Amino acid sequence: MEDVLTENPPPSRFFQEDLNNFVPPPESLPSPFIIFSNPKPELPLRPSLLIIAVSSPSLYVFHNLPSKTLLGSLIMPEVPFSGNTMEPSLEDKSCNIYSLSSTDDKNSILLVSVQLPVSPERSHIVSRLLIGQDIIPERVIILDSIQSRNFRGKLSPDETLAAKLETSSEKKATSCVNLDYFPSGSVIDGLSASLLSRCQLRNIRGTLVISWPEFGPSVVRFVGALLKNIVPSLDIASVNKDLDKYSSKTGLKKDAWLDSDLYT
Amino acid sequence: MEFVVEEGKRVSEECSTLILPALSIGNVGQLAVDLLVSSTGAERIGYLDDPNLLPCVGNDAYGPLPCGEIALPLEVYESFSIATTLAQQRSPVAKGMMIKFAENIAEFAASSGKKHVVVLSSLDFQRLHNLDMSRGPQVYYLSNVESDGRDDHCERLGFGRLHEYDSEGRCWKYLSSVFDENNKEELTFPSEDELEDIDYYPSLPFAALFSAFKAKGLVVTCLLCYCSEGDNIPDAFLLAEAASKLTGLSPDKFRGEEGGKWRIPYSWKSMYGAPPDMSMF
């Protein structure tokens, strides 16, 4: 049991180097970019809905959705391809962009599976690539997990929770994401925060759904049901099929876990 | 840095004073700006988007109840009744990018017609050499009104001049030069290994902001207080009170709780995390 007297409060403090003007700037990295499959679609893509999976449960759901077509991939030059497979796999360090083939308009709904580590420092440039340049969506839904380090409340490992944050334009419209708002005082950082900020700045309807726990069958079922509610034509039967084998730590099947950097 | 005006809002040319926090120990500057926004009823008019700022989002910080209005990392508020613009920064600057960030925000201030900038920051109590408790908690200041950092107005208000400011010191000179558009001299970045105790002050974010605003020809006043990490709410009140005195805000401009001056922001209710699990007792 956690010791309530010595449990660390949520971090809101700085390291000395965070407050030092004379820390040298980092070496600049080459810009990330998107490559599209052949034939290259007409750009910019203008989906009615762009759904971006950042959390492990949502990546699992996306991976197991049938009837999706690989449209392209976002490449971050600093992330090595070693260990990636030819066919998309949950183990890959990749950021694939799919269209949902089940809809009448081929590129009306796009899915993005963010399976590579995007640092907070690189989030700004990645979110600009995904929203507002080659892809200009009417509406965006981002799926991430509640970060316990930034949450100023109690999180039980046994209880599935979810909340949302949305842009002003989404708030004015009729939302189909029927969740309570994320409590004030807690924050979300990282790529999903950058993506939602980008929507707000571009006046795009955007919703960030954050769920808890970070792994586990219950939250996978929740995400599947949420997506089915948003896109009724979505086939989530295969998502729930092997759910009991869903690893609690990696979102992969338990007996298929690999550290790709060690074994290539 | 891009300034995005919120739909339906406009920028007021009458708001010639800008108050903003510098990242500092205990987040005191940011807490003080929270108090000022909440208590003056300032309205959000836009956002500043800067690639050097780390991302974060949250629910409305001010209330009275969180209504789902999204909060972004760097937001601009204005209160016409006090003719003041307030910028609130909620997330850190990427490591090593503080100088670039300061340059960008100074450009925003200058291009949006600001005349006076007030920077709120705290200093590490362990660095305070001459402790004088007889006067109670002390607010210090640094101004560019005179070359030695002095400002008569601040002196009359009882603020203590930051004596550690030395415009000819190596690091202060470096900051002045790096923001000077006309500087052609090649600058040597002070190495971390070479920094001494006296270089503590110019190494802090408030110093970068001070130098950047100064280079743009704006009047800039830094208000500072010494503190330690812990419950920094009293320090926030001290700085917010000092800022309101400096900018001449009269008490009737505030919409405090129960007729008082200050209104506690809603987000402060959970500042130190959730209450303990009482079931253990």
PDB file of N, CA, C and O in Angstrom, chain A residues 229-258:
ATOM      1  N   ASN A 229     -19.258   4.030 -31.088  1.00  0.00           N
ATOM      2  CA  ASN A 229     -20.278   5.064 -30.882  1.00  0.00           C
ATOM      3  C   ASN A 229     -20.045   6.232 -31.842  1.00  0.00           C
ATOM      4  O   ASN A 229     -20.999   6.812 -32.365  1.00  0.00           O
ATOM      5  N   ILE A 230     -18.780   6.533 -32.090  1.00  0.00           N
ATOM      6  CA  ILE A 230     -18.448   7.662 -32.965  1.00  0.00           C
ATOM      7  C   ILE A 230     -18.588   7.261 -34.426  1.00  0.00           C
ATOM      8  O   ILE A 230     -19.076   8.040 -35.260  1.00  0.00           O
ATOM      9  N   VAL A 231     -18.160   6.041 -34.751  1.00  0.00           N
ATOM     10  CA  VAL A 231     -18.235   5.546 -36.135  1.00  0.00           C
ATOM     11  C   VAL A 231     -19.035   4.247 -36.106  1.00  0.00           C
ATOM     12  O   VAL A 231     -18.476   3.162 -35.953  1.00  0.00           O
ATOM     13  N   PRO A 232     -20.354   4.325 -36.229  1.00  0.00           N
ATOM     14  CA  PRO A 232     -21.200   3.134 -36.078  1.00  0.00           C
ATOM     15  C   PRO A 232     -20.860   1.995 -37.040  1.00  0.00           C
ATOM     16  O   PRO A 232     -21.070   0.827 -36.719  1.00  0.00           O
ATOM     17  N   SER A 233     -20.287   2.335 -38.203  1.00  0.00           N
ATOM     18  CA  SER A 233     -19.983   1.283 -39.183  1.00  0.00           C
ATOM     19  C   SER A 233     -18.711   0.526 -38.835  1.00  0.00           C
ATOM     20  O   SER A 233     -18.345  -0.447 -39.502  1.00  0.00           O
ATOM     21  N   LEU A 234     -18.030   0.924 -37.789  1.00  0.00           N
ATOM     22  CA  LEU A 234     -16.755   0.295 -37.409  1.00  0.00           C
ATOM     23  C   LEU A 234     -16.982  -1.141 -36.937  1.00  0.00           C
ATOM     24  O   LEU A 234     -17.881  -1.406 -36.145  1.00  0.00           O
ATOM     25  N   ASP A 235     -16.134  -2.055 -37.413  1.00  0.00           N
ATOM     26  CA  ASP A 235     -16.244  -3.458 -37.001  1.00  0.00           C
ATOM     27  C   ASP A 235     -15.230  -3.715 -35.885  1.00  0.00           C
ATOM     28  O   ASP A 235     -14.033  -3.831 -36.133  1.00  0.00           O
ATOM     29  N   ILE A 236     -15.710  -3.796 -34.658  1.00  0.00           N
ATOM     30  CA  ILE A 236     -14.776  -3.987 -33.537  1.00  0.00           C
ATOM     31  C   ILE A 236     -14.822  -5.414 -33.004  1.00  0.00           C
ATOM     32  O   ILE A 236     -14.260  -5.697 -31.950  1.00  0.00           O
ATOM     33  N   ALA A 237     -15.472  -6.321 -33.741  1.00  0.00           N
ATOM     34  CA  ALA A 237     -15.592  -7.710 -33.256  1.00  0.00           C
ATOM     35  C   ALA A 237     -14.207  -8.325 -33.038  1.00  0.00           C
ATOM     36  O   ALA A 237     -13.940  -8.986 -32.040  1.00  0.00           O
ATOM     37  N   SER A 238     -13.288  -8.087 -33.997  1.00  0.00           N
ATOM     38  CA  SER A 238     -11.968  -8.720 -33.880  1.00  0.00           C
ATOM     39  C   SER A 238     -11.111  -8.059 -32.804  1.00  0.00           C
ATOM     40  O   SER A 238     -10.128  -8.628 -32.345  1.00  0.00           O
ATOM     41  N   VAL A 239     -11.485  -6.873 -32.362  1.00  0.00           N
ATOM     42  CA  VAL A 239     -10.727  -6.211 -31.295  1.00  0.00           C
ATOM     43  C   VAL A 239     -10.877  -6.987 -29.992  1.00  0.00           C
ATOM     44  O   VAL A 239      -9.910  -7.185 -29.246  1.00  0.00           O
ATOM     45  N   ASN A 240     -12.106  -7.448 -29.730  1.00  0.00           N
ATOM     46  CA  ASN A 240     -12.383  -8.108 -28.449  1.00  0.00           C
ATOM     47  C   ASN A 240     -12.023  -9.589 -28.461  1.00  0.00           C
ATOM     48  O   ASN A 240     -12.092 -10.262 -27.438  1.00  0.00           O
ATOM     49  N   LYS A 241     -11.575 -10.085 -29.637  1.00  0.00           N
ATOM     50  CA  LYS A 241     -11.419 -11.537 -29.792  1.00  0.00           C
ATOM     51  C   LYS A 241     -10.361 -12.132 -28.872  1.00  0.00           C
ATOM     52  O   LYS A 241     -10.604 -13.056 -28.133  1.00  0.00           O
ATOM     53  N   ASP A 242      -9.132 -11.618 -28.929  1.00  0.00           N
ATOM     54  CA  ASP A 242      -8.047 -12.212 -28.147  1.00  0.00           C
ATOM     55  C   ASP A 242      -7.690 -11.342 -26.965  1.00  0.00           C
ATOM     56  O   ASP A 242      -6.551 -11.297 -26.529  1.00  0.00           O
ATOM     57  N   LEU A 243      -8.678 -10.694 -26.402  1.00  0.00           N
ATOM     58  CA  LEU A 243      -8.396  -9.664 -25.410  1.00  0.00           C
ATOM     59  C   LEU A 243      -7.755 -10.217 -24.154  1.00  0.00           C
ATOM     60  O   LEU A 243      -6.957  -9.541 -23.504  1.00  0.00           O
ATOM     61  N   ASP A 244      -8.056 -11.466 -23.799  1.00  0.00           N
ATOM     62  CA  ASP A 244      -7.484 -12.000 -22.573  1.00  0.00           C
ATOM     63  C   ASP A 244      -5.989 -12.264 -22.699  1.00  0.00           C
ATOM     64  O   ASP A 244      -5.293 -12.427 -21.708  1.00  0.00           O
ATOM     65  N   LYS A 245      -5.486 -12.278 -23.953  1.00  0.00           N
ATOM     66  CA  LYS A 245      -4.045 -12.452 -24.122  1.00  0.00           C
ATOM     67  C   LYS A 245      -3.347 -11.093 -24.191  1.00  0.00           C
ATOM     68  O   LYS A 245      -2.132 -11.017 -24.297  1.00  0.00           O
ATOM     69  N   TYR A 246      -4.098 -10.017 -24.138  1.00  0.00           N
ATOM     70  CA  TYR A 246      -3.535  -8.668 -24.262  1.00  0.00           C
ATOM     71  C   TYR A 246      -2.595  -8.409 -23.090  1.00  0.00           C
ATOM     72  O   TYR A 246      -2.977  -8.474 -21.940  1.00  0.00           O
ATOM     73  N   SER A 247      -1.351  -8.151 -23.394  1.00  0.00           N
ATOM     74  CA  SER A 247      -0.358  -7.974 -22.351  1.00  0.00           C
ATOM     75  C   SER A 247      -0.653  -6.730 -21.539  1.00  0.00           C
ATOM     76  O   SER A 247      -1.010  -5.700 -22.092  1.00  0.00           O
ATOM     77  N   SER A 248      -0.449  -6.800 -20.236  1.00  0.00           N
ATOM     78  CA  SER A 248      -0.747  -5.655 -19.391  1.00  0.00           C
ATOM     79  C   SER A 248       0.306  -4.569 -19.507  1.00  0.00           C
ATOM     80  O   SER A 248       0.129  -3.474 -19.052  1.00  0.00           O
ATOM     81  N   LYS A 249       1.451  -4.898 -20.091  1.00  0.00           N
ATOM     82  CA  LYS A 249       2.516  -3.899 -20.088  1.00  0.00           C
ATOM     83  C   LYS A 249       2.790  -3.266 -21.433  1.00  0.00           C
ATOM     84  O   LYS A 249       3.275  -2.167 -21.519  1.00  0.00           O
ATOM     85  N   THR A 250       2.569  -4.011 -22.468  1.00  0.00           N
ATOM     86  CA  THR A 250       3.041  -3.505 -23.757  1.00  0.00           C
ATOM     87  C   THR A 250       1.946  -3.332 -24.777  1.00  0.00           C
ATOM     88  O   THR A 250       2.180  -2.798 -25.846  1.00  0.00           O
ATOM     89  N   GLY A 251       0.767  -3.834 -24.516  1.00  0.00           N
ATOM     90  CA  GLY A 251      -0.269  -3.799 -25.539  1.00  0.00           C
ATOM     91  C   GLY A 251      -0.054  -4.861 -26.586  1.00  0.00           C
ATOM     92  O   GLY A 251      -0.760  -4.914 -27.581  1.00  0.00           O
ATOM     93  N   LEU A 252       0.955  -5.710 -26.413  1.00  0.00           N
ATOM     94  CA  LEU A 252       1.199  -6.787 -27.365  1.00  0.00           C
ATOM     95  C   LEU A 252       0.682  -8.092 -26.784  1.00  0.00           C
ATOM     96  O   LEU A 252       0.415  -8.188 -25.601  1.00  0.00           O
ATOM     97  N   LYS A 253       0.611  -9.101 -27.625  1.00  0.00           N
ATOM     98  CA  LYS A 253       0.266 -10.431 -27.101  1.00  0.00           C
ATOM     99  C   LYS A 253       1.406 -10.860 -26.187  1.00  0.00           C
ATOM    100  O   LYS A 253       2.571 -10.688 -26.507  1.00  0.00           O
ATOM    101  N   LYS A 254       1.076 -11.477 -25.060  1.00  0.00           N
ATOM    102  CA  LYS A 254       2.060 -11.774 -24.013  1.00  0.00           C
ATOM    103  C   LYS A 254       3.241 -12.551 -24.537  1.00  0.00           C
ATOM    104  O   LYS A 254       4.370 -12.287 -24.202  1.00  0.00           O
ATOM    105  N   ASP A 255       2.970 -13.565 -25.364  1.00  0.00           N
ATOM    106  CA  ASP A 255       4.049 -14.437 -25.790  1.00  0.00           C
ATOM    107  C   ASP A 255       4.769 -13.919 -27.021  1.00  0.00           C
ATOM    108  O   ASP A 255       5.562 -14.617 -27.628  1.00  0.00           O
ATOM    109  N   ALA A 256       4.530 -12.687 -27.431  1.00  0.00           N
ATOM    110  CA  ALA A 256       5.196 -12.152 -28.623  1.00  0.00           C
ATOM    111  C   ALA A 256       6.036 -10.923 -28.296  1.00  0.00           C
ATOM    112  O   ALA A 256       6.474 -10.217 -29.184  1.00  0.00           O
ATOM    113  N   TRP A 257       6.292 -10.649 -26.991  1.00  0.00           N
ATOM    114  CA  TRP A 257       6.990  -9.425 -26.630  1.00  0.00           C
ATOM    115  C   TRP A 257       8.455  -9.515 -27.002  1.00  0.00           C
ATOM    116  O   TRP A 257       9.146 -10.490 -26.763  1.00  0.00           O
ATOM    117  N   LEU A 258       8.961  -8.469 -27.611  1.00  0.00           N
ATOM    118  CA  LEU A 258      10.369  -8.419 -28.013  1.00  0.00           C
ATOM    119  C   LEU A 258      10.904  -7.039 -27.724  1.00  0.00           C
ATOM    120  O   LEU A 258      10.171  -6.063 -27.843  1.00  0.00           O
TER     121      LEU A 258
END
